[in-house]
Amino acid sequence: MSLGRDIDHWGTNPSDAIDAALQAIETALHELLASDPAYWRTEQKKDRLAQIEKLQAMQAALNLRVLASAGDIAEETGAKDASGWMRTELLVDRGVARSQLKLAAVVAKYDLVAAGLAEGVVSQDKAQVITQALDRIATDPAVSGEDLVLAEKLLVEHATELTANQLKIVGRRILAKVDPDRFEAAEAKALQREEERAARRTFFSSRDNGDGTIDVHARVSRAVGMRLRTILDSLAQPRKLTVENRGRKAPYDRLLGQAFARVIETYDVDQLPRHGGHATTVFITMSVEDLRQDLGTAALGFDGEQITAAEARKMACNANLIPVVLGTNSEILDLGRTARLAYPVQHRALRLRDKCCQAEGCDAPAAWTEAHHLQPWSEGGRTNVANMVLLCPSDHRRIHDADYTYERLPDGQIRFTRGARTG
């Protein structure tokens, strides 16, 4: 593609006219920036944002055209390319500058992409996605020149309807749309290879921050990631509505994190593999004195990681854990009762009875609640419907918080009062 196509070169001395045009753009931007969008009507904001998005694409087209012909800048400065000058004079990081130069060169190969940028219908990020897809397609020996042109046309058309991420997905299977008979099987094999690569690149890691939190970092396949996000959204949305109905706001990423914790806390341990004939179980080690007090700590697992006694009691309501209760001489007094969790039939009975979270003023639906033992297991409490009540995760944590006292009202609801417990 010739970058000079359909360009008015402004006669024999273009610099004055080009400078005047750039100055006019700068002046117009100053005038726009002097206007306060707070006073614009909603429709005006939407229309003007759409115009600005279009102008950004056109600006990117102009920038890439200039960069594509910036070889003389490299010659003058003695650099490999213009990125060195951009780093020194424009203070653009070299990696970013080289990425822009690379995009400028590749866009120059594809007329329809360049035209879409110039018309403002293809943004720079979409142009990058399209050109990457086309370059990958061009390496396929089965692809003809006509196939490549048609793929470019289809992708540019899709760019007016899809986001860049959606376009990336379409780009991986665009040949199947170009000629299904020839490329369907090849695209299926390519997709299989991609899934196999995703399986090899899957990992999970965690880092203890030393402040009561652990950072989790993982990479999974797109299919697994989308399933996880769907699950978390389904758990977070009711909480979001409940919080908003109470007149509060909570960052959605925090709600998603709480939903992730909910998935872990309520996972059916019967589905876990067995080791040495026993289901995977969490052990909590604590003294009998700490067990009976609001303050105190417990050891989680066999590595001695510390949690509060209150957190241990909360976990006892939801997890398949075994409390290892120690006497004054560290002798084991109790290895717990494994039938401490509410059975599914009991959960159904509780949902029918309680309908929603039983904390006063909370209407979190029963589906998002947890069964709490009114008489704790540490005091001989039984796992039966009479001794259990439904609480949402937030209120369940609060009932185990020593900074709150609570009472059960005649109608069965739990009323919380801020204030440290005594006795």
Short mmCIF file of N, CA, C and O in Angstrom, two decimals, residues 9-69:
data_model
loop_
_atom_site.label_atom_id
_atom_site.label_comp_id
_atom_site.label_asym_id
_atom_site.label_seq_id
_atom_site.Cartn_x
_atom_site.Cartn_y
_atom_site.Cartn_z
N HIS A 9 -1.02 16.56 -1.43
CA HIS A 9 0.31 16.95 -0.98
C HIS A 9 0.47 18.47 -0.86
O HIS A 9 1.58 18.96 -0.66
N TRP A 10 -0.61 19.18 -0.94
CA TRP A 10 -0.63 20.62 -0.67
C TRP A 10 0.26 21.41 -1.64
O TRP A 10 0.78 22.48 -1.31
N GLY A 11 0.43 20.90 -2.85
CA GLY A 11 1.22 21.64 -3.83
C GLY A 11 2.71 21.43 -3.63
O GLY A 11 3.17 20.46 -3.05
N THR A 12 3.50 22.37 -4.10
CA THR A 12 4.96 22.23 -4.06
C THR A 12 5.56 22.58 -2.71
O THR A 12 6.67 22.19 -2.40
N ASN A 13 4.84 23.33 -1.89
CA ASN A 13 5.36 23.70 -0.58
C ASN A 13 4.30 23.39 0.47
O ASN A 13 3.57 24.28 0.91
N PRO A 14 4.22 22.12 0.87
CA PRO A 14 3.10 21.70 1.73
C PRO A 14 3.25 22.10 3.18
O PRO A 14 2.28 22.08 3.92
N SER A 15 4.44 22.46 3.62
CA SER A 15 4.66 22.62 5.05
C SER A 15 3.78 23.69 5.67
O SER A 15 3.26 23.50 6.77
N ASP A 16 3.61 24.80 4.98
CA ASP A 16 2.80 25.87 5.56
C ASP A 16 1.36 25.42 5.76
O ASP A 16 0.76 25.67 6.82
N ALA A 17 0.78 24.76 4.77
CA ALA A 17 -0.61 24.31 4.87
C ALA A 17 -0.76 23.22 5.93
O ALA A 17 -1.76 23.19 6.68
N ILE A 18 0.21 22.31 6.02
CA ILE A 18 0.14 21.24 7.02
C ILE A 18 0.26 21.84 8.42
O ILE A 18 -0.50 21.48 9.33
N ASP A 19 1.20 22.77 8.58
CA ASP A 19 1.35 23.43 9.88
C ASP A 19 0.07 24.16 10.26
O ASP A 19 -0.34 24.15 11.44
N ALA A 20 -0.56 24.80 9.27
CA ALA A 20 -1.79 25.53 9.55
C ALA A 20 -2.91 24.57 9.96
O ALA A 20 -3.69 24.86 10.88
N ALA A 21 -2.95 23.41 9.30
CA ALA A 21 -3.99 22.43 9.64
C ALA A 21 -3.78 21.89 11.05
O ALA A 21 -4.73 21.76 11.83
N LEU A 22 -2.53 21.59 11.41
CA LEU A 22 -2.25 21.10 12.76
C LEU A 22 -2.54 22.17 13.81
O LEU A 22 -3.05 21.86 14.89
N GLN A 23 -2.21 23.42 13.47
CA GLN A 23 -2.50 24.50 14.39
C GLN A 23 -4.00 24.65 14.61
O GLN A 23 -4.47 24.91 15.72
N ALA A 24 -4.77 24.46 13.54
CA ALA A 24 -6.23 24.56 13.65
C ALA A 24 -6.79 23.45 14.55
O ALA A 24 -7.70 23.69 15.35
N ILE A 25 -6.20 22.26 14.42
CA ILE A 25 -6.63 21.15 15.29
C ILE A 25 -6.32 21.47 16.74
O ILE A 25 -7.15 21.28 17.63
N GLU A 26 -5.11 21.97 16.99
CA GLU A 26 -4.71 22.31 18.36
C GLU A 26 -5.61 23.38 18.95
O GLU A 26 -6.04 23.30 20.10
N THR A 27 -5.92 24.40 18.14
CA THR A 27 -6.80 25.48 18.60
C THR A 27 -8.19 24.94 18.93
O THR A 27 -8.79 25.30 19.95
N ALA A 28 -8.70 24.07 18.04
CA ALA A 28 -10.03 23.49 18.27
C ALA A 28 -10.06 22.67 19.56
O ALA A 28 -11.04 22.71 20.32
N LEU A 29 -8.98 21.93 19.83
CA LEU A 29 -8.92 21.13 21.06
C LEU A 29 -8.90 22.03 22.30
O LEU A 29 -9.53 21.72 23.31
N HIS A 30 -8.17 23.13 22.22
CA HIS A 30 -8.15 24.07 23.34
C HIS A 30 -9.56 24.60 23.62
O HIS A 30 -9.98 24.73 24.79
N GLU A 31 -10.29 24.88 22.56
CA GLU A 31 -11.66 25.39 22.72
C GLU A 31 -12.56 24.32 23.34
O GLU A 31 -13.39 24.62 24.21
N LEU A 32 -12.38 23.08 22.91
CA LEU A 32 -13.19 21.99 23.47
C LEU A 32 -12.85 21.77 24.94
O LEU A 32 -13.74 21.54 25.77
N LEU A 33 -11.57 21.84 25.27
CA LEU A 33 -11.16 21.62 26.66
C LEU A 33 -11.62 22.74 27.58
O LEU A 33 -11.72 22.55 28.80
N ALA A 34 -11.91 23.90 27.01
CA ALA A 34 -12.42 25.01 27.82
C ALA A 34 -13.88 24.82 28.18
O ALA A 34 -14.42 25.52 29.05
N SER A 35 -14.54 23.86 27.52
CA SER A 35 -15.95 23.58 27.80
C SER A 35 -16.05 22.51 28.89
O SER A 35 -15.29 21.54 28.88
N ASP A 36 -16.95 22.69 29.83
CA ASP A 36 -17.11 21.75 30.95
C ASP A 36 -18.18 20.71 30.60
O ASP A 36 -19.36 21.05 30.49
N PRO A 37 -17.79 19.43 30.43
CA PRO A 37 -18.77 18.38 30.09
C PRO A 37 -19.85 18.20 31.15
O PRO A 37 -20.89 17.61 30.86
N ALA A 38 -19.61 18.69 32.37
CA ALA A 38 -20.62 18.55 33.41
C ALA A 38 -21.92 19.25 33.03
O ALA A 38 -22.99 18.90 33.53
N TYR A 39 -21.82 20.22 32.12
CA TYR A 39 -23.01 20.97 31.71
C TYR A 39 -23.61 20.44 30.41
O TYR A 39 -24.59 21.00 29.91
N TRP A 40 -23.02 19.39 29.86
CA TRP A 40 -23.57 18.80 28.63
C TRP A 40 -24.73 17.88 28.99
O TRP A 40 -24.73 17.24 30.04
N ARG A 41 -25.68 17.80 28.09
CA ARG A 41 -26.78 16.86 28.27
C ARG A 41 -26.27 15.44 28.02
O ARG A 41 -25.25 15.24 27.37
N THR A 42 -27.01 14.47 28.53
CA THR A 42 -26.59 13.08 28.40
C THR A 42 -26.42 12.69 26.94
O THR A 42 -25.44 12.03 26.56
N GLU A 43 -27.36 13.06 26.09
CA GLU A 43 -27.27 12.72 24.67
C GLU A 43 -26.06 13.38 24.03
O GLU A 43 -25.40 12.78 23.17
N GLN A 44 -25.76 14.61 24.47
CA GLN A 44 -24.57 15.29 23.94
C GLN A 44 -23.31 14.54 24.33
O GLN A 44 -22.39 14.39 23.51
N LYS A 45 -23.24 14.09 25.56
CA LYS A 45 -22.06 13.34 26.01
C LYS A 45 -21.87 12.08 25.18
O LYS A 45 -20.75 11.74 24.76
N LYS A 46 -22.97 11.35 24.95
CA LYS A 46 -22.86 10.11 24.17
C LYS A 46 -22.41 10.40 22.75
O LYS A 46 -21.51 9.72 22.21
N ASP A 47 -23.04 11.41 22.11
CA ASP A 47 -22.67 11.75 20.73
C ASP A 47 -21.22 12.22 20.63
O ASP A 47 -20.49 11.83 19.71
N ARG A 48 -20.80 13.03 21.59
CA ARG A 48 -19.46 13.59 21.53
C ARG A 48 -18.39 12.56 21.85
O ARG A 48 -17.30 12.59 21.29
N LEU A 49 -18.71 11.62 22.76
CA LEU A 49 -17.78 10.52 23.00
C LEU A 49 -17.59 9.68 21.75
O LEU A 49 -16.48 9.23 21.45
N ALA A 50 -18.67 9.46 21.02
CA ALA A 50 -18.58 8.70 19.76
C ALA A 50 -17.72 9.46 18.75
O ALA A 50 -16.90 8.87 18.03
N GLN A 51 -17.89 10.78 18.67
CA GLN A 51 -17.08 11.59 17.75
C GLN A 51 -15.61 11.57 18.15
O GLN A 51 -14.73 11.46 17.30
N ILE A 52 -15.35 11.68 19.44
CA ILE A 52 -13.97 11.67 19.93
C ILE A 52 -13.30 10.33 19.63
O ILE A 52 -12.13 10.27 19.24
N GLU A 53 -14.05 9.23 19.80
CA GLU A 53 -13.51 7.90 19.49
C GLU A 53 -13.11 7.82 18.02
O GLU A 53 -12.06 7.29 17.67
N LYS A 54 -13.95 8.39 17.17
CA LYS A 54 -13.66 8.40 15.73
C LYS A 54 -12.43 9.25 15.44
O LYS A 54 -11.55 8.85 14.66
N LEU A 55 -12.34 10.40 16.07
CA LEU A 55 -11.19 11.29 15.86
C LEU A 55 -9.90 10.64 16.34
O LEU A 55 -8.83 10.83 15.75
N GLN A 56 -9.98 9.87 17.43
CA GLN A 56 -8.78 9.19 17.93
C GLN A 56 -8.27 8.18 16.91
O GLN A 56 -7.05 8.03 16.73
N ALA A 57 -9.18 7.47 16.25
CA ALA A 57 -8.77 6.52 15.21
C ALA A 57 -8.12 7.25 14.04
O ALA A 57 -7.10 6.81 13.49
N MET A 58 -8.69 8.39 13.66
CA MET A 58 -8.13 9.17 12.55
C MET A 58 -6.76 9.73 12.93
O MET A 58 -5.84 9.76 12.11
N GLN A 59 -6.63 10.17 14.18
CA GLN A 59 -5.33 10.66 14.65
C GLN A 59 -4.29 9.54 14.62
O GLN A 59 -3.14 9.75 14.25
N ALA A 60 -4.72 8.33 15.03
CA ALA A 60 -3.81 7.18 15.00
C ALA A 60 -3.39 6.88 13.57
O ALA A 60 -2.22 6.54 13.32
N ALA A 61 -4.32 7.00 12.62
CA ALA A 61 -3.99 6.76 11.21
C ALA A 61 -2.93 7.73 10.74
O ALA A 61 -1.96 7.35 10.06
N LEU A 62 -3.08 9.01 11.09
CA LEU A 62 -2.09 10.02 10.70
C LEU A 62 -0.74 9.74 11.34
O LEU A 62 0.31 9.81 10.68
N ASN A 63 -0.76 9.39 12.62
CA ASN A 63 0.48 9.10 13.34
C ASN A 63 1.22 7.92 12.71
O ASN A 63 2.44 7.96 12.52
N LEU A 64 0.47 6.87 12.37
CA LEU A 64 1.10 5.69 11.78
C LEU A 64 1.64 5.97 10.38
O LEU A 64 2.68 5.43 9.98
N ARG A 65 0.93 6.82 9.63
CA ARG A 65 1.44 7.20 8.31
C ARG A 65 2.78 7.92 8.41
O ARG A 65 3.71 7.65 7.64
N VAL A 66 2.88 8.82 9.37
CA VAL A 66 4.13 9.55 9.55
C VAL A 66 5.24 8.59 9.99
O VAL A 66 6.36 8.62 9.47
N LEU A 67 4.92 7.72 10.94
CA LEU A 67 5.94 6.78 11.44
C LEU A 67 6.40 5.82 10.36
O LEU A 67 7.57 5.41 10.33
N ALA A 68 5.48 5.43 9.46
CA ALA A 68 5.85 4.51 8.40
C ALA A 68 6.86 5.12 7.44
O ALA A 68 7.58 4.39 6.74
N SER A 69 6.93 6.43 7.39
CA SER A 69 7.88 7.10 6.50
C SER A 69 8.97 7.83 7.28
O SER A 69 9.55 8.80 6.80
#
